[in-house]
XYZ file of C-alpha atoms in Angstrom:
534
model
C 105.445 153.939 -91.228
C 108.818 152.484 -92.317
C 107.548 151.501 -95.766
C 105.711 154.821 -96.294
C 108.896 156.694 -95.370
C 110.925 154.509 -97.721
C 108.663 154.969 -100.747
C 107.974 158.695 -100.215
C 111.078 160.108 -102.081
C 110.264 158.017 -105.168
C 106.655 159.191 -105.022
C 107.800 162.815 -105.009
C 109.821 162.292 -108.201
C 106.983 160.581 -110.093
C 104.462 163.174 -108.929
C 106.456 165.628 -111.057
C 105.814 163.323 -114.052
C 102.080 163.266 -113.235
C 101.974 167.081 -113.203
C 103.755 167.253 -116.597
C 101.368 164.715 -118.165
C 98.400 166.668 -116.835
C 99.834 169.986 -118.088
C 100.402 168.451 -121.557
C 96.812 167.271 -121.609
C 97.673 163.561 -121.528
C 95.942 162.938 -118.192
C 92.627 164.402 -117.076
C 93.182 163.731 -113.365
C 96.201 163.766 -111.106
C 95.162 160.469 -109.493
C 94.941 158.539 -112.755
C 97.735 156.095 -111.944
C 96.546 153.621 -114.564
C 96.953 156.349 -117.201
C 100.557 156.898 -116.100
C 101.182 153.140 -116.357
C 99.805 153.070 -119.915
C 101.904 156.062 -120.987
C 105.137 154.585 -119.603
C 104.374 151.146 -121.086
C 103.956 152.730 -124.532
C 107.194 154.654 -124.065
C 109.089 151.471 -123.094
C 107.776 149.672 -126.201
C 108.095 152.488 -128.800
C 110.349 155.134 -127.288
C 109.934 158.740 -128.419
C 107.059 158.794 -130.952
C 105.424 161.553 -132.999
C 102.117 159.692 -132.769
C 101.889 160.569 -129.071
C 104.092 163.625 -129.125
C 102.602 165.230 -125.985
C 103.309 162.187 -123.875
C 106.812 161.819 -125.344
C 107.619 165.479 -124.742
C 106.390 165.279 -121.147
C 108.559 162.228 -120.494
C 111.595 163.870 -122.142
C 111.129 166.950 -119.973
C 110.761 164.758 -116.875
C 114.002 162.808 -117.443
C 116.016 165.925 -118.300
C 114.901 167.745 -115.161
C 117.293 168.502 -112.327
C 115.462 166.110 -109.967
C 116.486 163.189 -112.238
C 120.211 163.778 -111.908
C 122.033 160.428 -112.141
C 123.906 160.867 -108.870
C 120.654 161.654 -107.023
C 119.051 158.577 -108.557
C 121.976 156.362 -107.459
C 121.792 157.749 -103.917
C 118.031 157.161 -103.832
C 118.508 153.617 -105.120
C 121.016 152.769 -102.402
C 118.870 154.259 -99.638
C 115.746 152.436 -100.831
C 117.641 149.137 -101.141
C 118.923 149.474 -97.571
C 115.485 150.469 -96.245
C 113.748 147.602 -98.060
C 116.338 145.121 -96.755
C 115.803 146.451 -93.241
C 112.040 146.101 -93.675
C 112.499 142.469 -94.697
C 114.645 141.786 -91.634
C 112.139 143.506 -89.347
C 109.262 141.452 -90.729
C 111.211 138.206 -90.362
C 112.304 138.951 -86.798
C 109.337 140.861 -85.428
C 106.447 139.141 -87.210
C 107.430 135.744 -88.611
C 108.871 134.297 -85.386
C 105.890 135.412 -83.205
C 103.431 134.131 -85.829
C 105.104 130.698 -85.780
C 105.030 130.628 -81.978
C 101.365 131.639 -82.052
C 100.511 128.770 -84.401
C 102.384 126.328 -82.164
C 100.567 127.499 -79.022
C 97.213 127.542 -80.812
C 97.748 123.975 -82.063
C 98.575 122.797 -78.525
C 95.486 124.592 -77.206
C 93.340 122.943 -79.894
C 94.781 119.535 -79.023
C 94.033 120.103 -75.345
C 90.469 121.217 -76.160
C 89.871 118.108 -78.286
C 91.246 115.849 -75.564
C 89.013 117.431 -72.924
C 86.013 117.243 -75.233
C 86.564 113.549 -76.016
C 87.262 112.724 -72.377
C 84.068 114.436 -71.318
C 82.104 112.668 -74.078
C 83.288 109.333 -72.695
C 82.524 110.187 -69.070
C 79.284 112.120 -69.655
C 77.457 110.644 -72.625
C 74.965 113.450 -73.235
C 76.825 116.450 -71.826
C 78.550 118.645 -74.422
C 79.473 121.696 -72.334
C 83.209 122.128 -71.891
C 85.483 124.753 -70.443
C 87.363 124.797 -73.776
C 85.205 124.571 -76.893
C 87.108 122.536 -79.486
C 85.290 124.296 -82.340
C 86.274 127.738 -81.059
C 89.846 126.473 -80.545
C 89.837 125.233 -84.162
C 88.792 128.698 -85.352
C 91.599 130.266 -83.331
C 94.083 127.853 -84.899
C 92.729 128.592 -88.393
C 93.161 132.342 -87.963
C 96.639 131.908 -86.468
C 97.638 129.823 -89.468
C 96.128 132.501 -91.715
C 98.283 135.112 -89.961
C 101.380 132.985 -90.570
C 100.429 132.618 -94.246
C 99.908 136.381 -94.540
C 103.287 137.100 -92.928
C 105.039 134.663 -95.267
C 103.160 136.181 -98.193
C 104.262 139.639 -97.047
C 107.896 138.529 -96.898
C 107.676 137.151 -100.433
C 106.202 140.465 -101.605
C 108.937 142.463 -99.910
C 111.582 140.328 -101.639
C 109.786 140.680 -104.973
C 109.508 144.427 -104.393
C 113.293 144.656 -103.977
C 113.873 143.039 -107.391
C 111.246 145.219 -109.071
C 112.739 148.372 -107.600
C 116.145 147.306 -108.888
C 114.727 146.919 -112.418
C 112.881 150.235 -112.153
C 116.005 152.167 -111.153
C 118.090 150.567 -113.900
C 115.417 151.483 -116.449
C 115.212 155.056 -115.082
C 118.986 155.549 -115.305
C 119.256 153.989 -118.773
C 116.267 155.849 -120.199
C 117.377 159.163 -118.711
C 120.902 158.766 -120.133
C 119.484 157.918 -123.589
C 117.183 160.969 -123.608
C 119.990 163.281 -122.482
C 122.321 161.894 -125.211
C 119.805 162.482 -128.027
C 121.134 165.062 -130.527
C 124.690 165.154 -129.101
C 127.931 164.303 -130.933
C 128.760 160.579 -131.357
C 131.807 160.869 -129.123
C 130.203 163.029 -126.444
C 130.175 162.144 -122.791
C 126.377 161.808 -122.883
C 126.677 159.187 -125.617
C 129.253 157.262 -123.632
C 127.072 157.334 -120.505
C 124.034 156.186 -122.482
C 126.042 153.313 -123.967
C 127.201 152.150 -120.532
C 123.714 152.399 -119.020
C 121.811 150.924 -121.927
C 118.742 149.054 -120.749
C 118.770 145.359 -121.673
C 115.887 143.642 -123.413
C 115.254 141.547 -120.301
C 114.720 144.652 -118.155
C 112.485 146.215 -120.821
C 110.405 143.019 -120.957
C 110.020 142.912 -117.207
C 109.100 146.618 -117.096
C 106.399 146.038 -119.692
C 105.101 143.183 -117.536
C 105.146 145.326 -114.375
C 103.278 148.137 -116.132
C 100.786 145.796 -117.812
C 99.388 143.967 -114.800
C 99.796 143.814 -111.056
C 101.537 140.960 -109.317
C 99.551 137.842 -108.476
C 97.150 138.417 -105.606
C 97.431 142.227 -105.842
C 94.572 144.616 -106.570
C 94.668 147.538 -108.972
C 93.782 149.966 -106.157
C 96.989 151.397 -104.693
C 97.786 154.225 -102.310
C 100.677 155.831 -104.226
C 102.135 156.009 -107.730
C 105.357 154.129 -106.940
C 103.461 150.982 -105.928
C 101.350 151.359 -109.060
C 104.454 151.365 -111.272
C 106.060 148.289 -109.661
C 102.721 146.456 -109.442
C 102.907 145.591 -105.728
C 100.781 147.157 -103.006
C 102.696 146.721 -99.737
C 100.799 149.463 -97.936
C 97.677 147.309 -97.542
C 99.578 144.816 -95.356
C 100.325 147.511 -92.762
C 97.171 149.635 -92.883
C 94.912 149.968 -89.856
C 91.513 148.319 -89.920
C 88.125 149.807 -89.145
C 84.713 148.210 -89.313
C 83.666 144.587 -89.170
C 85.815 141.728 -90.399
C 84.623 138.903 -92.681
C 83.149 136.056 -90.674
C 83.913 133.081 -92.941
C 86.495 132.101 -95.514
C 85.037 129.463 -97.802
C 88.199 128.896 -99.808
C 90.581 128.664 -96.865
C 92.836 131.398 -95.487
C 93.262 134.422 -97.765
C 95.639 137.334 -97.674
C 94.349 140.252 -95.593
C 96.314 142.974 -93.919
C 98.339 141.983 -90.882
C 96.228 144.181 -88.619
C 93.074 142.458 -89.865
C 94.548 139.058 -89.069
C 95.583 140.188 -85.595
C 92.121 141.590 -84.938
C 90.527 138.345 -86.119
C 92.746 136.335 -83.766
C 91.945 138.683 -80.894
C 88.206 138.309 -81.484
C 88.430 134.503 -81.718
C 90.579 134.311 -78.583
C 88.053 136.466 -76.738
C 85.235 134.145 -77.825
C 87.273 131.073 -76.828
C 88.190 132.265 -73.345
C 84.689 133.627 -72.782
C 83.533 129.995 -72.828
C 84.639 129.238 -69.227
C 82.708 132.280 -67.968
C 79.669 131.134 -69.914
C 80.127 127.616 -68.558
C 80.226 128.788 -64.958
C 77.259 131.113 -65.381
C 75.117 128.470 -67.140
C 76.146 125.159 -65.598
C 77.085 126.040 -62.021
C 74.028 126.881 -59.995
C 73.871 128.332 -56.526
C 71.846 126.695 -53.766
C 70.942 128.078 -50.361
C 70.997 125.643 -47.483
C 69.955 125.824 -43.878
C 70.534 123.495 -40.920
C 67.590 122.062 -39.069
C 67.768 122.560 -35.291
C 65.704 121.735 -32.221
C 64.516 124.097 -29.520
C 67.252 123.256 -26.994
C 70.092 123.188 -29.586
C 72.443 126.000 -30.550
C 74.625 125.585 -33.650
C 78.053 127.207 -33.629
C 81.325 127.187 -35.535
C 80.126 126.559 -39.093
C 82.993 125.453 -41.318
C 83.158 124.436 -44.991
C 85.823 122.215 -46.519
C 86.449 120.454 -49.864
C 87.705 116.925 -50.397
C 88.874 114.926 -53.416
C 87.146 111.633 -54.062
C 87.080 109.017 -56.829
C 84.204 108.324 -59.232
C 84.814 104.610 -59.799
C 86.304 101.647 -57.913
C 90.107 101.377 -58.073
C 92.752 99.034 -56.735
C 93.690 101.509 -54.019
C 91.686 104.364 -52.524
C 94.570 105.821 -50.532
C 94.946 109.556 -50.973
C 91.217 110.079 -51.678
C 88.083 110.640 -49.629
C 85.827 107.568 -49.816
C 82.981 107.785 -47.272
C 80.635 104.874 -46.537
C 76.880 104.684 -46.195
C 75.299 101.532 -44.769
C 78.506 99.643 -45.421
C 78.784 100.714 -49.101
C 81.396 103.075 -50.514
C 80.155 106.362 -51.993
C 81.904 107.305 -55.237
C 82.093 111.011 -56.065
C 84.896 113.071 -57.528
C 84.418 116.261 -55.516
C 82.916 116.784 -52.064
C 81.856 119.801 -50.069
C 81.890 119.212 -46.293
C 79.744 121.334 -43.964
C 80.442 120.863 -40.248
C 79.084 122.580 -37.172
C 79.137 122.082 -33.432
C 75.779 121.575 -31.752
C 75.526 122.705 -28.122
C 72.765 121.194 -25.980
C 71.685 123.805 -23.472
C 69.717 121.327 -21.378
C 72.611 118.878 -20.988
C 75.519 121.312 -21.193
C 77.540 119.237 -23.724
C 78.297 119.347 -27.446
C 78.371 117.104 -30.514
C 79.619 117.498 -34.079
C 77.299 117.317 -37.091
C 79.000 116.615 -40.426
C 77.221 116.878 -43.802
C 78.695 115.686 -47.125
C 77.500 117.384 -50.324
C 78.494 115.584 -53.578
C 79.102 118.235 -56.243
C 80.087 115.934 -59.150
C 77.780 112.974 -58.735
C 78.493 110.011 -61.017
C 74.946 108.828 -61.695
C 74.617 109.004 -65.479
C 70.865 109.497 -65.468
C 71.337 112.664 -63.369
C 73.971 114.241 -65.633
C 71.445 116.677 -67.110
C 70.268 117.664 -63.612
C 73.733 118.676 -62.415
C 72.352 122.025 -61.198
C 71.100 120.428 -57.965
C 72.365 117.868 -55.476
C 70.345 114.641 -55.774
C 71.161 113.572 -52.222
C 73.551 114.340 -49.414
C 75.016 112.382 -46.515
C 75.011 113.202 -42.821
C 76.665 111.850 -39.700
C 77.076 112.709 -36.035
C 80.198 112.662 -33.857
C 79.304 112.210 -30.187
C 81.708 113.925 -27.801
C 82.224 112.926 -24.159
C 79.625 114.207 -21.726
C 80.191 117.769 -20.537
C 82.484 118.699 -23.464
C 82.205 122.294 -24.611
C 83.654 123.197 -28.039
C 85.419 126.563 -28.175
C 86.362 126.411 -31.872
C 86.386 123.947 -34.758
C 88.358 123.861 -38.033
C 89.320 121.406 -40.742
C 92.919 120.249 -40.871
C 93.451 119.537 -44.569
C 96.191 119.190 -47.175
C 95.080 119.151 -50.829
C 98.342 117.595 -51.979
C 99.482 120.760 -53.767
C 102.439 122.761 -52.511
C 101.764 126.489 -52.720
C 105.440 127.366 -52.308
C 106.504 125.671 -55.572
C 105.305 125.485 -59.160
C 104.401 121.799 -58.770
C 100.744 120.886 -59.118
C 101.137 117.835 -56.886
C 100.158 114.249 -57.459
C 96.407 114.833 -57.486
C 96.045 112.945 -54.203
C 95.196 114.437 -50.844
C 97.637 114.811 -48.006
C 96.837 114.841 -44.300
C 93.131 115.241 -43.510
C 91.615 115.592 -40.042
C 89.430 117.795 -37.866
C 90.664 120.011 -35.047
C 88.763 121.122 -31.947
C 89.541 123.437 -29.084
C 87.599 122.283 -26.017
C 87.564 123.289 -22.372
C 89.696 120.899 -20.303
C 89.679 120.349 -16.595
C 92.145 123.210 -16.069
C 93.421 124.565 -19.421
C 91.972 124.414 -22.939
C 92.827 121.324 -24.986
C 93.461 120.812 -28.691
C 91.825 117.676 -30.135
C 92.817 116.275 -33.526
C 91.073 113.265 -35.050
C 90.438 111.721 -38.472
C 86.852 111.340 -39.621
C 87.187 109.324 -42.876
C 86.117 106.061 -41.196
C 82.858 107.338 -39.706
C 79.558 106.117 -41.231
C 76.971 108.359 -42.900
C 73.275 108.297 -43.613
C 71.877 109.227 -47.081
C 69.166 111.893 -47.331
C 67.247 112.457 -50.569
C 66.843 116.049 -51.733
C 63.287 117.010 -52.658
C 63.399 120.796 -52.904
C 65.894 121.899 -55.550
C 65.894 125.642 -54.958
C 66.849 125.370 -51.272
C 68.512 122.655 -49.237
C 67.702 121.987 -45.587
C 70.399 119.921 -43.908
C 68.585 117.702 -41.470
C 69.835 116.939 -38.018
C 71.475 113.483 -37.900
C 68.937 111.091 -36.441
C 71.503 108.947 -34.627
C 71.723 105.179 -34.622
C 74.442 102.644 -35.243
C 74.742 103.449 -38.938
C 75.368 107.254 -38.776
C 76.692 107.889 -35.252
C 80.270 107.585 -34.031
C 81.881 108.311 -30.684
C 85.003 110.468 -30.362
C 87.400 109.270 -27.652
C 90.235 111.636 -26.565
C 93.463 109.900 -25.515
C 96.808 111.133 -24.235
C 100.121 110.192 -25.843
C 100.924 107.636 -23.146
C 97.533 105.940 -23.506
C 97.488 102.460 -25.055
C 94.726 103.616 -27.490
C 96.874 106.473 -28.844
C 98.041 104.600 -31.947
C 94.898 102.535 -32.526
C 93.174 102.754 -35.910
C 89.725 104.298 -36.229
C 86.730 102.043 -36.862
C 83.051 102.533 -37.697
C 82.047 103.178 -34.092
C 84.960 105.016 -32.449
C 87.208 107.883 -33.582
C 90.493 108.196 -31.657
C 91.362 111.840 -30.963
C 94.858 113.005 -30.033
C 94.930 115.559 -27.228
C 97.374 118.446 -26.744
C 97.320 120.616 -23.621
C 97.367 124.317 -24.545
C 99.301 126.994 -22.722
C 97.238 128.832 -20.133
C 97.168 132.622 -20.131
C 94.824 134.138 -17.585
C 95.589 137.667 -18.715
C 94.014 137.177 -22.120
C 90.240 137.491 -22.290
C 87.818 136.642 -25.075
C 87.225 133.746 -27.435
C 89.879 131.282 -28.508
C 90.330 130.976 -32.256
C 91.981 128.038 -33.995
C 93.800 127.982 -37.351
C 95.516 124.943 -38.870
C 97.699 124.294 -41.938
C 97.645 120.734 -43.225
C 100.412 121.241 -45.777
C 102.811 122.577 -43.103
C 101.555 120.474 -40.167
C 101.131 123.327 -37.694
C 98.309 124.973 -35.776
C 97.870 128.453 -34.328
C 95.884 129.332 -31.204
C 94.769 132.974 -31.065
C 93.776 134.229 -27.615
C 92.337 137.673 -27.425
C 94.012 140.351 -29.507
C 97.737 139.941 -28.766
C 98.570 136.281 -28.172
C 99.273 133.646 -30.833
C 100.685 130.205 -29.937
C 102.092 127.896 -32.655
C 102.100 124.098 -32.281
C 103.733 121.397 -34.362
C 100.934 118.900 -34.978
C 102.945 116.134 -36.669
C 105.968 115.939 -34.390
C 104.736 112.760 -32.652
C 102.654 111.086 -35.352
C 104.904 107.979 -35.578
C 104.711 105.319 -32.805
C 107.684 105.005 -30.477
C 109.429 101.643 -30.221
């Protein structure tokens, strides 16, 4: 809109010339801008000629008209110079700087996509699916670079347009003064003005060049007569786009309008960031699972948790979940843990069943079959006789702090399991670590549905949980393959509150909350006594 407003007054003046040429019979159509260019080029080369008297008379009448007054032309020249300079500054500030930033961000995104693609090619030999497609990122970078080239090309055209407008106004003033001085006395004011404003041969040569051919990279189709006379079509860089855009550019980036480049970048960005959605819809499959139970068993308090593991042996496994099966470590990058409490109605006691689902298994031969779990692991935690579980939750810290912008170290923090059980008088809070317990491997046969079998028991997948008080000599003992040491905290009794007891725990903050009924919430500091006393 700024450029159209700038060029409009000059268009109005030259439209008067088009009407005169059409009235004199020189032009057949009012939109024949090439005809106007040819007439003015002949006039610049030959001046007033009797060979083309109609064209010469029309031009003489145009330059002697009141709209071509020298003071009006000077005012128009100053206003157009200021507007064109402002347009150049706006393009540099509002388009060049963002285009450079866009290229920088797109190059970093392309580098990240290539790194992820190469890293995945090394880890998964025959898997090519990635959250960021490096080819789509390369297309985004190409179109961003094309936008930067177009903006720089636009700036060069704006600068060139300023010089061409300066030559055009000097030629208009000099030619108008010469036509007005024709037939006057040698010492007249008109003669003196024409002498001072005489057009130099250099300006005449450049005007002939402007009127003979368009600038490099410009088409002969223009929107207005002023752009036709100076040989530069700036309007096309700002015009809105409709319809489909070209898909390929065989000879590298070319100059399109700025809106076309922005639309191309928007389409390529949409295709690039649609890749993660496509990845999740194609490569992540859902699986229904059920838990096998006996007649006298009632499963309660189902909880799901995630753990971070490692996919290869390292010097230290601290900070990661590394379960064991038959004495061998199980390497997997991501784990899903499903736990439930099993209540035996015949005996009146409870036990904990824990199932480990590997969701990024490292077996290379199963990389193509990543839509199902090849096998899972199960274990049983035996609680003391007569124990009744009121609630069960995981006590976990992923290692990330949600209150800051830090993404953490990638290692896990505190990990444990919390129980609320009925004590002799008041409810008790049990907290124990389960990383040291053994597990049994179960092969998965049915891929569409997963039935988590009941742990069969035995020395290799069964562990006993022993609750101890703080003053007990076992309180600070380390867990082993057969016994899990559970810390015990007596909970506050409240006989007025009725209903179930609900437990909530925060591993990152080290606290737990006991909800009794609808109005009572008790907070406990879990880590206040985790260090041994000397």
